[in-house]
Amino acid sequence: MTVIDALPAPPGALSRQRRHDRTLLLQRISLAVLLLATAVLYIWGLSASGWANSFYSAAAQAGGQDWKAWFFGSLDSGNSITVDKPPASLWVMGLSVRLFGLSSWSILVPQAIMGVLTAWLVFATTRRALRTWTPGSGRPLSSWSVHNLALFGAAAFALTPVAVLMFRFNNPDALLMLLLTAATYCLVRATETASRRWMVWAGVAIGFAFLTKTLQAFLILPPLALAYLIMAPASWRKRVVDLLAAAAALAVSAGWYIAVFTLTPASMRPYMGGSQTNSFLELAFGYNGLGRLTGDEVGSVGGGNGGTWGSIGILRLFTGVSGGMVAWLIPAALVLAVVGVVLLGRRMQDGSAQVRGALIASGGSLLVTGLVFSFMAGIYHDYYTVALTPFIGITLALGAGVAWAHRERAWVRGALAVAAVATGALAVAYTSQAGGVYAVVGWVSLGMLVLAALGFVFGPRLAVGFTRAAVALSMIGALLSPASYALQTAATAHTGSIVTAGPVTSSMGGRGGGGMADGGQRGQGNGTGGTPPGDTAPGGTGQGAPTQGGTTQGGTAQNGPGSQGGGPGRTSQGSTQGGSTTDGRTGGAGMGGLLTGTDVSDELKAALTSASSDYTWVAATIGSQNAASYQLATNLPVMAIGGFNGSDPSPTLEQFQAYVAQGKIHYFIGGEMGGRQNGGSEAASDIVAWVEANYEATTIGSTTVYDLSGT
């Protein structure tokens, strides 16, 4: 140490350092508070949803019992058939089940944690893009401004109702969002210094996203590649080589599993659910890929409205159920993204390129994904829109930050005012559909946002503080109405295959109907499957309980412990379609067993668990949801004939006969599903006909079963 080093720092320097340290501490505390609040919102009362989507819960259970089932994503530990998605999300849930045992908490808490991590990545991406930016014109953003904008973006993401829904649920979307947001963060890091390493990590994240939900992961590729290609500070040659390196990383991170699955003999692995040829590539590029765009999905149940799923068009995301789930802040995000890109112009220095690249990446991902969802002719569910949520938050915060730095310009203040009023108008439109206190909240939001708009337009003529107050009003007003829907979503149990967020389940307004935005009808999750071990069901065994948006349709929904229906003080998420079948499932048009599973009586559970060690599968039944219900009730493998839709050729009649001859299946449980669906296999119908012709039907509880053991 030199003499100079030993000298005390000047008083001014000490004061600046203390202020910096205090600011840093307060910023860390505020971020921690936001993430903690997000965790509480996503975790509190989580077990009320029981098994949530029993289809994936059963696969997590199987993965917790058998490593082959875990690796391939099998629905059952006997490894008959996989779920109709790649297994990455099941790897997380299966490991959690192995570590903590089988319960709704061990399955659902990892999803909530992924939501908190995604919120942190939205914050980190926004802050990273803005922190070194020095506007060529306008006013520089202070450290607190950047921090608050990043917090606002993360809060906008976390409070979007569909995000609350899906990070409290066990569909693959939670992991998909975490990985795609991570890829966007890596892209922002890469554009700072033209870092090939960060581009490679972006490719790895998207590769594993492909192993989560196949081609949906690729929707963000064009905007991310474009952002790096035109914004990275390097030669064209290096930028192209870096993109090729990222593509190679993507191919390796996704391709290794495809290669292992394809090269493994079919006799040594489960059948690939969702395909007609036992092919991963067919699933990825057909049923779960291009078929979603064209509507040509062999083996699917077809659309809910004239062969398509809802009304196709640019307004799909803004009307009906989807609007209240996701669209609150989309117009504001798009308006401010355009404002931001225009203001940044072609400037490459002082961090402008990084901000513009982040805007192109996040805004482009929002736009591309939204357009695909709007015009896809295949299977579309409202909860798919969770894919928009992180990009809404990032784009909104970045655009607002650039606009705020240039608030001296009248047209920029006008754009801020337009974004505020548009957000307020949507708040009133969506909350008025729910009525009651929600409508009041909507009008309060509009009032705050109109005042904010006036502050943006006239604030500079009055006082600087008035403009800053307008910013605070706009942020609170923008989040208030979606937050009311978010809290309702968190307070509502959700089970079954198709779930929605918020109090509105019908495009007809109000809370009646339980229908769809396009006027068709889908089962919305009064599925059961029993109460998870160690969990208390919220409300017993209500039958045909009031739904969130109306009542059950077409008959009695047989709800058991752990279902959404029947709980005092808690509403149910949706409706079932069709009447009751003799085996206790909702049937009718075959949709009850497809979407909601079944209740399992104590008598049937006892029969299935009797001498279970003598069989590979204690039972076989049509459809994955039905099989999942029996499997979760008994903690024993149940064969799902025909996969999710009952239309996969797994097993064939010959294979099923061989299993029976080898004594591998104890019971066949009767049902209404099966038969050709959009060109799918008729193997399930053939098996039903063979069993009914050769075995005597008996009734256990209220369920029709056939004893295949010959005893």
XYZ file of C-alpha atoms in Angstrom:
711
model
C 0.000 0.000 0.000
C 1.321 3.417 -0.930
C 1.089 6.579 1.106
C -1.541 7.881 -1.314
C -3.665 4.761 -0.796
C -3.526 5.278 2.961
C -4.877 8.823 2.758
C -8.565 9.220 3.699
C -11.040 9.733 0.862
C -12.441 13.219 0.390
C -15.713 13.837 2.237
C -17.570 14.298 -1.054
C -16.398 10.942 -2.354
C -17.485 9.220 0.865
C -20.882 10.838 0.625
C -21.311 9.740 -2.992
C -20.254 6.201 -2.098
C -22.720 6.048 0.774
C -25.525 7.283 -1.472
C -24.562 4.696 -4.083
C -24.519 1.909 -1.508
C -27.874 2.999 -0.088
C -29.392 3.198 -3.551
C -28.075 -0.249 -4.433
C -29.451 -1.691 -1.192
C -32.887 -0.164 -1.735
C -32.989 -1.436 -5.300
C -32.112 -4.941 -4.179
C -34.769 -4.809 -1.494
C -37.432 -3.623 -3.946
C -36.541 -6.405 -6.370
C -36.653 -8.966 -3.565
C -40.083 -7.672 -2.521
C -41.385 -8.025 -6.084
C -40.063 -11.567 -6.446
C -41.355 -12.540 -3.006
C -44.790 -11.151 -3.840
C -44.732 -13.091 -7.119
C -43.822 -16.263 -5.235
C -46.696 -15.749 -2.793
C -49.137 -15.120 -5.646
C -48.028 -18.256 -7.466
C -47.669 -20.596 -4.472
C -50.300 -19.583 -1.920
C -53.084 -22.202 -1.753
C -51.504 -24.124 -4.599
C -52.635 -27.572 -3.465
C -56.291 -26.559 -3.907
C -55.960 -27.590 -7.556
C -55.161 -31.163 -6.556
C -53.541 -32.938 -9.467
C -54.260 -29.939 -11.767
C -53.807 -31.549 -15.205
C -53.849 -35.213 -14.177
C -52.431 -36.151 -17.596
C -49.062 -34.618 -16.738
C -49.327 -35.462 -13.036
C -49.610 -39.141 -13.894
C -46.520 -38.870 -16.102
C -44.637 -37.155 -13.258
C -45.743 -39.973 -10.975
C -44.470 -42.548 -13.475
C -41.173 -40.705 -13.812
C -40.817 -40.742 -10.044
C -41.161 -44.526 -10.078
C -39.192 -45.604 -13.159
C -36.149 -44.000 -14.810
C -37.124 -45.161 -18.299
C -40.545 -43.561 -17.851
C -38.814 -40.389 -16.620
C -36.448 -40.193 -19.577
C -39.029 -40.863 -22.290
C -41.943 -39.033 -20.662
C -44.131 -42.109 -20.286
C -47.623 -41.751 -18.941
C -47.224 -44.950 -16.916
C -44.312 -46.741 -15.299
C -45.091 -49.794 -17.434
C -43.938 -47.654 -20.376
C -46.859 -48.266 -22.701
C -47.092 -44.758 -24.236
C -45.682 -41.268 -23.715
C -47.558 -38.030 -23.292
C -48.094 -36.124 -26.535
C -45.262 -33.682 -25.805
C -41.488 -34.000 -25.458
C -40.394 -34.799 -21.906
C -38.359 -31.777 -20.714
C -41.044 -30.376 -18.400
C -41.670 -33.883 -17.066
C -38.001 -34.220 -16.188
C -38.415 -31.359 -13.709
C -41.644 -32.686 -12.190
C -40.401 -36.283 -12.121
C -37.242 -35.319 -10.246
C -39.318 -33.316 -7.781
C -41.544 -36.348 -7.162
C -38.460 -38.513 -6.592
C -37.029 -36.000 -4.122
C -40.153 -35.016 -2.194
C -42.657 -37.777 -2.840
C -45.885 -37.690 -4.819
C -48.180 -34.784 -3.981
C -49.706 -31.792 -5.688
C -47.019 -29.628 -4.070
C -44.129 -31.638 -5.464
C -45.679 -31.344 -8.932
C -46.903 -27.734 -8.869
C -44.322 -25.852 -6.801
C -41.595 -26.263 -9.480
C -43.937 -24.504 -11.922
C -44.368 -21.588 -9.526
C -40.617 -21.340 -8.984
C -40.155 -21.194 -12.757
C -42.606 -18.296 -12.793
C -40.554 -16.387 -10.227
C -37.378 -17.045 -12.215
C -39.088 -15.840 -15.384
C -40.127 -12.628 -13.626
C -36.499 -12.107 -12.570
C -35.344 -12.653 -16.160
C -37.864 -10.099 -17.447
C -36.436 -7.632 -14.922
C -32.833 -8.528 -15.746
C -33.368 -8.323 -19.507
C -34.984 -4.883 -19.292
C -32.400 -3.527 -16.877
C -29.528 -4.923 -18.916
C -30.735 -3.245 -22.079
C -31.282 0.165 -20.472
C -28.531 0.465 -17.883
C -25.725 1.629 -20.190
C -27.899 3.569 -22.609
C -27.140 7.270 -23.049
C -29.672 8.924 -25.357
C -28.174 10.897 -28.210
C -30.975 13.361 -27.636
C -33.312 13.699 -24.722
C -32.540 13.062 -21.076
C -30.449 10.175 -19.703
C -32.301 7.727 -17.499
C -31.247 7.686 -13.876
C -30.366 4.481 -12.085
C -33.709 4.595 -10.297
C -35.608 5.169 -13.547
C -34.010 2.105 -15.128
C -34.659 0.045 -12.017
C -38.290 1.111 -11.751
C -38.926 0.449 -15.433
C -37.487 -3.049 -15.069
C -39.663 -3.632 -11.987
C -42.702 -2.433 -13.926
C -41.985 -4.839 -16.780
C -41.585 -7.757 -14.374
C -44.786 -6.822 -12.537
C -46.682 -6.511 -15.811
C -45.576 -10.036 -16.664
C -46.277 -11.509 -13.235
C -49.774 -10.000 -12.933
C -51.033 -10.989 -16.371
C -53.874 -13.398 -15.496
C -52.771 -16.160 -17.863
C -49.288 -16.106 -16.315
C -50.802 -16.605 -12.865
C -52.847 -19.477 -14.267
C -50.033 -21.349 -15.976
C -47.363 -20.908 -13.296
C -49.835 -22.463 -10.852
C -50.498 -25.346 -13.243
C -48.478 -28.283 -14.526
C -48.635 -27.933 -18.304
C -45.291 -27.626 -20.140
C -45.805 -23.885 -20.701
C -44.079 -22.855 -17.458
C -40.726 -24.324 -18.480
C -41.217 -23.102 -22.050
C -41.609 -19.501 -20.853
C -38.574 -19.726 -18.592
C -36.390 -21.015 -21.420
C -37.617 -18.540 -24.048
C -37.153 -15.615 -21.666
C -33.673 -16.912 -20.846
C -32.906 -17.030 -24.578
C -33.995 -13.390 -24.914
C -31.768 -12.388 -22.004
C -28.829 -14.180 -23.613
C -29.523 -12.348 -26.870
C -29.417 -8.981 -25.090
C -26.107 -9.934 -23.479
C -24.758 -11.075 -26.845
C -25.582 -7.805 -28.617
C -23.479 -5.815 -26.133
C -20.128 -7.134 -27.327
C -21.059 -9.467 -30.211
C -20.517 -12.395 -27.843
C -20.598 -15.773 -29.530
C -20.714 -17.464 -26.139
C -23.980 -15.774 -25.202
C -25.459 -16.576 -28.612
C -24.575 -20.220 -28.076
C -26.360 -20.148 -24.717
C -29.410 -18.632 -26.433
C -29.364 -21.545 -28.878
C -29.128 -24.044 -26.023
C -32.127 -22.464 -24.272
C -34.253 -22.640 -27.428
C -33.113 -26.210 -28.067
C -34.378 -27.328 -24.679
C -37.520 -25.264 -25.254
C -38.059 -27.448 -28.341
C -37.818 -30.483 -26.054
C -40.544 -28.835 -23.988
C -43.174 -27.923 -26.598
C -41.626 -28.610 -30.030
C -42.059 -26.012 -32.792
C -43.617 -23.337 -30.583
C -40.103 -22.722 -29.294
C -39.045 -21.580 -32.760
C -41.532 -18.701 -32.989
C -39.014 -16.328 -31.397
C -36.139 -17.369 -33.672
C -36.752 -14.795 -36.473
C -36.846 -11.712 -34.204
C -33.886 -12.868 -32.110
C -31.781 -13.653 -35.168
C -32.738 -10.345 -36.800
C -31.886 -8.382 -33.658
C -28.405 -9.886 -33.458
C -27.764 -9.664 -37.183
C -28.398 -5.931 -37.416
C -27.399 -4.763 -33.921
C -24.308 -6.702 -32.824
C -21.147 -4.528 -32.914
C -19.112 -6.716 -35.243
C -18.488 -7.380 -38.911
C -21.184 -9.032 -41.003
C -19.064 -12.138 -41.298
C -18.692 -12.525 -37.541
C -22.391 -11.940 -36.984
C -23.311 -14.645 -39.501
C -20.807 -17.079 -37.993
C -22.166 -16.355 -34.505
C -25.704 -17.099 -35.683
C -24.525 -20.353 -37.226
C -22.864 -21.269 -33.938
C -26.135 -20.567 -32.106
C -28.019 -22.696 -34.640
C -25.548 -25.532 -34.098
C -26.019 -25.255 -30.330
C -29.783 -25.398 -30.816
C -29.497 -28.463 -33.041
C -27.268 -30.287 -30.564
C -29.318 -29.390 -27.461
C -32.529 -30.607 -29.114
C -31.145 -33.220 -31.484
C -29.448 -35.474 -28.962
C -32.792 -36.531 -27.529
C -34.386 -36.947 -30.951
C -31.480 -39.191 -31.956
C -31.704 -41.296 -28.796
C -35.456 -41.733 -29.136
C -35.304 -42.543 -32.843
C -32.411 -44.987 -32.535
C -33.885 -46.842 -29.569
C -35.776 -49.920 -30.817
C -39.528 -49.540 -30.433
C -39.634 -52.660 -28.257
C -37.325 -50.980 -25.723
C -39.192 -47.710 -25.283
C -42.786 -46.473 -24.985
C -44.887 -45.543 -28.008
C -44.699 -41.864 -28.984
C -48.090 -40.487 -27.984
C -49.724 -38.096 -30.448
C -48.193 -39.769 -33.502
C -49.641 -42.383 -35.816
C -46.278 -43.969 -36.693
C -44.483 -44.039 -33.313
C -42.282 -41.167 -34.488
C -40.947 -38.212 -32.524
C -40.495 -36.219 -35.724
C -44.095 -36.865 -36.774
C -45.264 -35.555 -33.422
C -42.988 -32.503 -33.588
C -43.711 -31.478 -37.161
C -47.221 -32.890 -37.560
C -49.685 -33.065 -34.667
C -47.741 -30.610 -32.474
C -46.143 -28.628 -35.291
C -47.383 -27.595 -38.696
C -50.713 -29.260 -38.012
C -51.413 -26.552 -35.430
C -51.080 -23.970 -38.190
C -53.005 -25.740 -40.931
C -55.560 -27.605 -38.822
C -54.511 -30.905 -40.407
C -53.836 -32.804 -37.180
C -54.302 -36.511 -37.753
C -55.795 -38.164 -34.704
C -57.040 -34.970 -33.051
C -60.633 -34.435 -32.014
C -61.102 -31.605 -34.490
C -62.043 -28.012 -33.893
C -64.804 -26.606 -31.797
C -66.391 -24.470 -34.518
C -66.729 -25.740 -38.058
C -63.461 -27.659 -37.898
C -61.405 -24.833 -36.400
C -60.771 -23.848 -32.794
C -62.485 -20.506 -32.431
C -62.667 -17.466 -34.639
C -59.490 -17.001 -36.647
C -58.304 -13.436 -37.137
C -56.424 -10.503 -35.709
C -59.031 -9.978 -32.967
C -58.781 -13.511 -31.571
C -56.412 -12.387 -28.809
C -58.492 -9.337 -27.894
C -61.991 -10.817 -27.742
C -63.646 -13.548 -25.750
C -61.780 -15.328 -23.001
C -58.310 -14.674 -24.423
C -58.742 -10.914 -24.113
C -59.198 -10.914 -20.355
C -56.424 -13.439 -19.949
C -53.651 -11.596 -21.772
C -54.496 -8.562 -23.899
C -54.665 -5.764 -21.273
C -51.260 -4.249 -22.095
C -50.609 -5.484 -25.633
C -51.719 -2.265 -27.436
C -49.608 -0.111 -25.116
C -46.597 -2.402 -25.588
C -46.863 -2.280 -29.379
C -47.391 1.495 -29.487
C -44.391 2.151 -27.253
C -42.251 -0.354 -29.162
C -42.845 1.593 -32.381
C -42.132 4.859 -30.568
C -38.923 3.405 -29.178
C -37.624 2.124 -32.502
C -38.381 5.460 -34.190
C -36.666 7.476 -31.463
C -33.576 5.268 -31.429
C -33.221 5.618 -35.188
C -30.011 4.239 -36.624
C -27.790 5.289 -33.758
C -25.330 2.483 -32.896
C -23.257 4.024 -30.106
C -23.946 4.832 -26.446
C -25.986 1.665 -25.926
C -28.659 2.606 -28.458
C -27.998 -0.523 -30.514
C -28.519 -2.729 -27.475
C -31.826 -1.093 -26.594
C -33.002 -1.285 -30.191
C -31.907 -4.927 -30.409
C -33.800 -5.780 -27.229
C -36.894 -4.002 -28.571
C -36.683 -5.885 -31.862
C -36.199 -9.194 -30.049
C -38.979 -8.776 -27.480
C -41.407 -6.775 -29.612
C -40.803 -9.051 -32.576
C -41.397 -12.151 -30.432
C -44.630 -10.608 -29.158
C -45.760 -9.767 -32.681
C -44.793 -13.054 -34.363
C -46.221 -15.234 -31.604
C -49.403 -13.173 -31.460
C -49.946 -13.377 -35.212
C -49.406 -17.141 -35.244
C -51.919 -17.602 -32.436
C -54.373 -15.303 -34.191
C -54.373 -17.176 -37.488
C -53.538 -20.791 -36.584
C -56.296 -23.092 -37.809
C -55.430 -26.063 -35.611
C -55.946 -26.687 -31.916
C -55.977 -23.397 -30.012
C -56.574 -22.938 -26.314
C -56.761 -19.592 -24.548
C -53.974 -20.509 -22.151
C -51.496 -20.712 -25.048
C -51.321 -16.924 -24.763
C -48.992 -17.249 -21.777
C -46.294 -17.324 -24.478
C -46.858 -13.588 -24.955
C -46.488 -12.527 -21.336
C -42.713 -12.094 -20.847
C -42.449 -10.208 -24.133
C -45.305 -7.905 -23.139
C -43.435 -6.993 -19.970
C -40.047 -6.454 -21.629
C -41.402 -4.553 -24.632
C -43.635 -2.319 -22.515
C -40.823 -1.368 -20.131
C -38.251 -0.757 -22.868
C -40.609 1.323 -24.986
C -41.714 3.353 -21.976
C -38.089 3.963 -21.012
C -37.122 5.290 -24.436
C -40.250 7.446 -24.567
C -39.628 8.840 -21.076
C -36.093 9.843 -22.044
C -37.569 11.877 -24.930
C -40.564 13.303 -23.060
C -39.647 16.823 -24.166
C -41.141 16.032 -27.580
C -44.847 16.682 -27.870
C -45.586 13.706 -30.132
C -43.869 11.359 -27.691
C -46.030 12.632 -24.838
C -49.006 12.178 -27.124
C -48.035 8.571 -27.768
C -47.722 7.971 -24.024
C -51.184 9.438 -23.580
C -52.632 7.232 -26.333
C -51.069 4.127 -24.751
C -52.525 5.075 -21.364
C -56.054 5.726 -22.643
C -56.055 2.544 -24.769
C -55.058 0.532 -21.708
C -57.827 2.151 -19.679
C -60.396 1.436 -22.375
C -59.439 -2.238 -22.430
C -59.613 -2.358 -18.643
C -63.222 -1.156 -18.722
C -64.118 -3.476 -21.607
C -62.789 -6.608 -19.935
C -63.844 -5.914 -16.359
C -67.375 -4.959 -17.428
C -67.818 -8.502 -18.733
C -67.266 -9.793 -15.203
C -69.349 -7.071 -13.566
C -69.483 -6.373 -9.859
C -66.325 -5.234 -8.131
C -64.287 -5.968 -11.252
C -66.209 -3.344 -13.196
C -65.554 -0.827 -10.435
C -61.846 -1.594 -10.609
C -61.943 -1.127 -14.379
C -63.456 2.329 -14.116
C -60.941 3.300 -11.437
C -58.173 2.162 -13.795
C -59.592 4.233 -16.611
C -59.833 7.296 -14.392
C -56.214 6.949 -13.294
C -55.005 6.423 -16.840
C -56.973 9.380 -18.209
C -55.404 11.583 -15.525
C -52.031 10.142 -16.453
C -52.665 10.935 -20.120
C -53.515 14.534 -19.220
C -50.340 14.689 -17.186
C -48.276 13.488 -20.132
C -49.800 16.060 -22.463
C -49.977 19.098 -20.180
C -47.501 18.234 -17.416
C -44.469 20.082 -18.854
C -46.516 23.292 -18.921
C -47.363 22.935 -15.240
C -44.545 21.307 -13.289
C -42.022 18.485 -13.579
C -43.599 16.828 -10.577
C -46.943 16.640 -12.360
C -45.367 14.647 -15.181
C -43.687 12.284 -12.727
C -46.995 11.801 -10.940
C -48.505 10.902 -14.305
C -45.914 8.151 -14.684
C -46.818 6.682 -11.288
C -50.538 6.911 -12.070
C -50.052 5.214 -15.431
C -48.104 2.313 -13.953
C -50.576 1.694 -11.140
C -53.605 2.189 -13.369
C -52.220 -0.158 -16.026
C -51.667 -2.978 -13.532
C -54.744 -2.528 -11.345
C -57.353 -4.292 -13.503
C -55.249 -7.279 -14.620
C -54.190 -7.621 -10.981
C -57.838 -8.063 -9.961
C -58.172 -10.890 -12.478
C -54.829 -12.298 -11.349
C -55.958 -12.474 -7.719
C -59.209 -14.172 -8.733
C -57.244 -16.677 -10.773
C -54.938 -17.474 -7.866
C -57.952 -17.951 -5.568
C -59.639 -20.425 -7.939
C -58.784 -24.115 -8.206
C -58.017 -25.312 -11.736
C -58.105 -28.900 -12.936
C -58.514 -30.703 -16.236
C -57.006 -30.286 -19.671
C -58.391 -26.887 -20.630
C -58.311 -24.080 -18.095
C -58.901 -20.345 -18.253
C -57.890 -17.365 -16.122
C -60.131 -14.730 -14.635
C -63.832 -14.656 -13.791
C -65.100 -14.579 -17.393
C -65.469 -17.848 -19.307
C -67.814 -16.677 -22.065
C -67.622 -14.059 -24.781
C -71.276 -13.247 -24.135
C -70.343 -11.062 -21.174
C -71.103 -11.571 -17.528
C -70.107 -14.790 -15.841
C -72.610 -17.189 -17.255
C -72.281 -19.923 -19.768
C -69.007 -21.666 -19.409
C -68.810 -21.543 -23.174
C -66.099 -20.485 -25.559
C -65.258 -17.273 -27.291
C -66.373 -18.706 -30.607
C -69.632 -20.109 -29.326
C -68.459 -23.712 -29.314
C -68.216 -25.814 -26.210
C -65.259 -27.470 -24.623
C -64.796 -29.247 -21.325
C -63.000 -26.836 -19.031
C -61.723 -28.953 -16.243
C -64.034 -30.497 -13.711
C -61.717 -33.469 -13.800
C -60.885 -35.314 -10.650
C -58.448 -38.120 -10.163
C -58.726 -38.061 -6.389
C -56.932 -36.162 -3.685
C -53.135 -36.263 -3.768
C -51.513 -38.082 -0.869
C -51.049 -35.722 2.042
C -53.302 -33.006 0.568
C -56.697 -31.896 1.751
C -59.317 -31.488 -0.909
C -61.050 -28.121 -0.974
C -64.620 -29.064 -0.707
C -65.424 -32.735 -0.812
C -67.351 -34.400 -3.563
C -69.655 -31.905 -5.178
C -71.558 -33.181 -8.187
C -72.386 -30.708 -10.880
C -71.081 -27.946 -8.657
C -71.346 -24.339 -9.755
C -68.660 -23.505 -12.224
C -66.618 -20.360 -12.449
C -68.640 -19.194 -15.387
C -71.912 -21.063 -15.060
C -73.008 -24.666 -14.542
C -72.060 -28.018 -15.944
C -73.494 -28.723 -19.364
C -75.440 -31.709 -20.509
C -75.618 -33.793 -17.354
C -73.968 -34.537 -14.062
C -70.256 -34.045 -13.644
C -68.941 -36.720 -11.320
C -66.507 -34.793 -9.163
C -64.422 -36.493 -6.547
C -62.056 -35.308 -3.858
C -59.538 -32.863 -5.166
C -61.727 -31.684 -8.013
C -62.710 -28.100 -8.544
C -66.356 -28.544 -7.886
C -68.116 -28.579 -4.589
C -65.759 -26.654 -2.372
C -67.352 -24.238 0.044
C -66.033 -20.761 -0.501
C -64.235 -21.726 -3.689
C -65.523 -21.650 -7.239
C -64.836 -24.153 -9.956
C -62.964 -23.336 -13.123
C -65.158 -24.503 -15.934
C -67.683 -26.947 -17.304
C -67.922 -30.423 -18.652
C -69.771 -31.531 -21.711
C -72.049 -34.496 -22.091
C -73.899 -36.744 -19.661
C -72.765 -39.328 -17.171
C -71.651 -42.717 -18.409
C -72.225 -45.961 -16.584
C -68.632 -46.066 -15.421
C -68.778 -42.727 -13.673
C -67.184 -40.606 -16.375
C -68.692 -37.680 -18.146
C -69.320 -38.914 -21.622
C -71.902 -37.878 -24.153
C -69.890 -36.817 -27.164
C -66.827 -38.530 -25.824
C -65.348 -35.310 -24.489
C -65.724 -35.962 -20.788
C -63.162 -38.733 -20.631
C -60.970 -36.911 -23.105
C -60.639 -33.742 -21.074
C -61.559 -34.398 -17.480
C -60.765 -37.947 -16.442
C -62.965 -39.762 -13.945
C -63.769 -40.371 -10.312
C -62.436 -43.593 -8.800
C -64.592 -45.342 -6.212
C -63.120 -47.026 -3.152
C -64.403 -50.388 -4.408
C -62.646 -50.035 -7.744
C -59.467 -48.812 -6.093
C -59.441 -51.904 -3.875
C -59.938 -54.179 -6.882
C -57.134 -52.541 -8.850
C -54.656 -52.719 -5.987
C -55.446 -56.374 -5.270
C -52.570 -58.622 -6.406
C -51.123 -55.668 -8.281
C -47.573 -57.033 -8.201
C -48.646 -59.830 -10.541
C -49.324 -57.428 -13.423
C -47.417 -54.863 -15.453
C -50.603 -52.794 -15.712
C -53.364 -53.144 -13.138
C -55.819 -51.915 -15.758
C -56.189 -50.621 -19.280
C -58.698 -48.021 -20.421
C -59.355 -45.730 -23.362
C -57.717 -42.306 -23.237
C -54.893 -40.841 -21.214
C -57.019 -38.701 -18.901
C -59.050 -41.695 -17.762
C -55.923 -43.792 -17.303
C -54.287 -40.965 -15.355
C -57.216 -40.818 -12.918
C -57.002 -44.522 -12.098
C -53.215 -44.400 -11.938
C -53.087 -41.454 -9.545
C -55.762 -43.020 -7.333
C -53.853 -46.293 -7.013
C -50.230 -45.196 -7.520
C -49.971 -48.124 -9.945
C -49.452 -48.222 -13.751
C -52.557 -48.087 -15.958
C -52.355 -48.471 -19.744
C -53.827 -45.609 -21.760
C -55.169 -47.236 -24.924
C -54.998 -44.866 -27.876
C -53.160 -42.110 -26.014
C -54.743 -38.761 -25.199
C -57.420 -38.771 -27.897
C -57.935 -42.531 -27.969
C -56.842 -42.433 -31.610
C -53.179 -43.528 -31.523
C -52.451 -47.117 -32.652
C -51.013 -48.000 -29.247
C -51.412 -50.779 -28.623
C -52.778 -52.507 -31.697
C -55.360 -55.212 -31.172
C -52.694 -57.867 -31.742
C -50.359 -56.290 -29.197
C -53.167 -55.954 -26.658
C -54.135 -59.604 -27.138
C -50.512 -60.591 -26.584
C -50.325 -58.572 -23.348
C -53.501 -60.245 -22.105
C -52.194 -63.694 -23.037
C -48.984 -62.964 -21.118
C -50.975 -61.985 -18.052
C -49.721 -58.383 -18.025
C -53.104 -56.618 -17.717
C -55.587 -57.298 -14.937
C -58.690 -55.282 -15.825
C -60.122 -53.510 -18.813
C -62.209 -50.527 -17.734
C -65.082 -49.758 -20.092
C -65.651 -46.351 -21.580
C -67.131 -44.231 -24.339
C -63.972 -43.039 -26.091
C -62.143 -44.568 -29.003
C -62.690 -44.714 -32.717
C -61.208 -42.836 -35.615
C -60.542 -39.152 -34.975
C -59.552 -37.047 -37.990
C -58.013 -40.048 -39.721
C -56.538 -41.554 -36.556
C -56.305 -45.228 -35.696
C -59.319 -47.420 -34.926
C -57.254 -49.700 -32.698
C -59.057 -48.549 -29.535
C -62.475 -49.405 -30.989
C -61.170 -52.798 -32.134
C -59.884 -53.523 -28.624
C -63.188 -52.537 -27.034
C -65.105 -54.800 -29.419
C -62.743 -57.727 -28.758
C -62.946 -57.355 -24.979
C -66.737 -57.077 -24.983
C -67.021 -60.159 -27.207
C -64.698 -62.337 -25.129
C -65.007 -61.229 -21.490
C -67.911 -60.769 -19.138
C -68.708 -57.288 -17.919
C -69.055 -56.707 -14.197
C -69.733 -53.600 -12.166
C -67.428 -52.437 -9.395
C -68.853 -49.421 -7.652
C -70.456 -47.641 -10.577
C -67.815 -48.638 -13.100
C -68.033 -51.304 -15.797
C -64.919 -53.497 -15.841
C -63.752 -56.712 -17.510
C -61.446 -59.090 -15.654
C -58.780 -60.137 -18.192
C -56.901 -62.426 -15.829
C -59.077 -65.429 -16.580
C -59.721 -66.047 -12.911
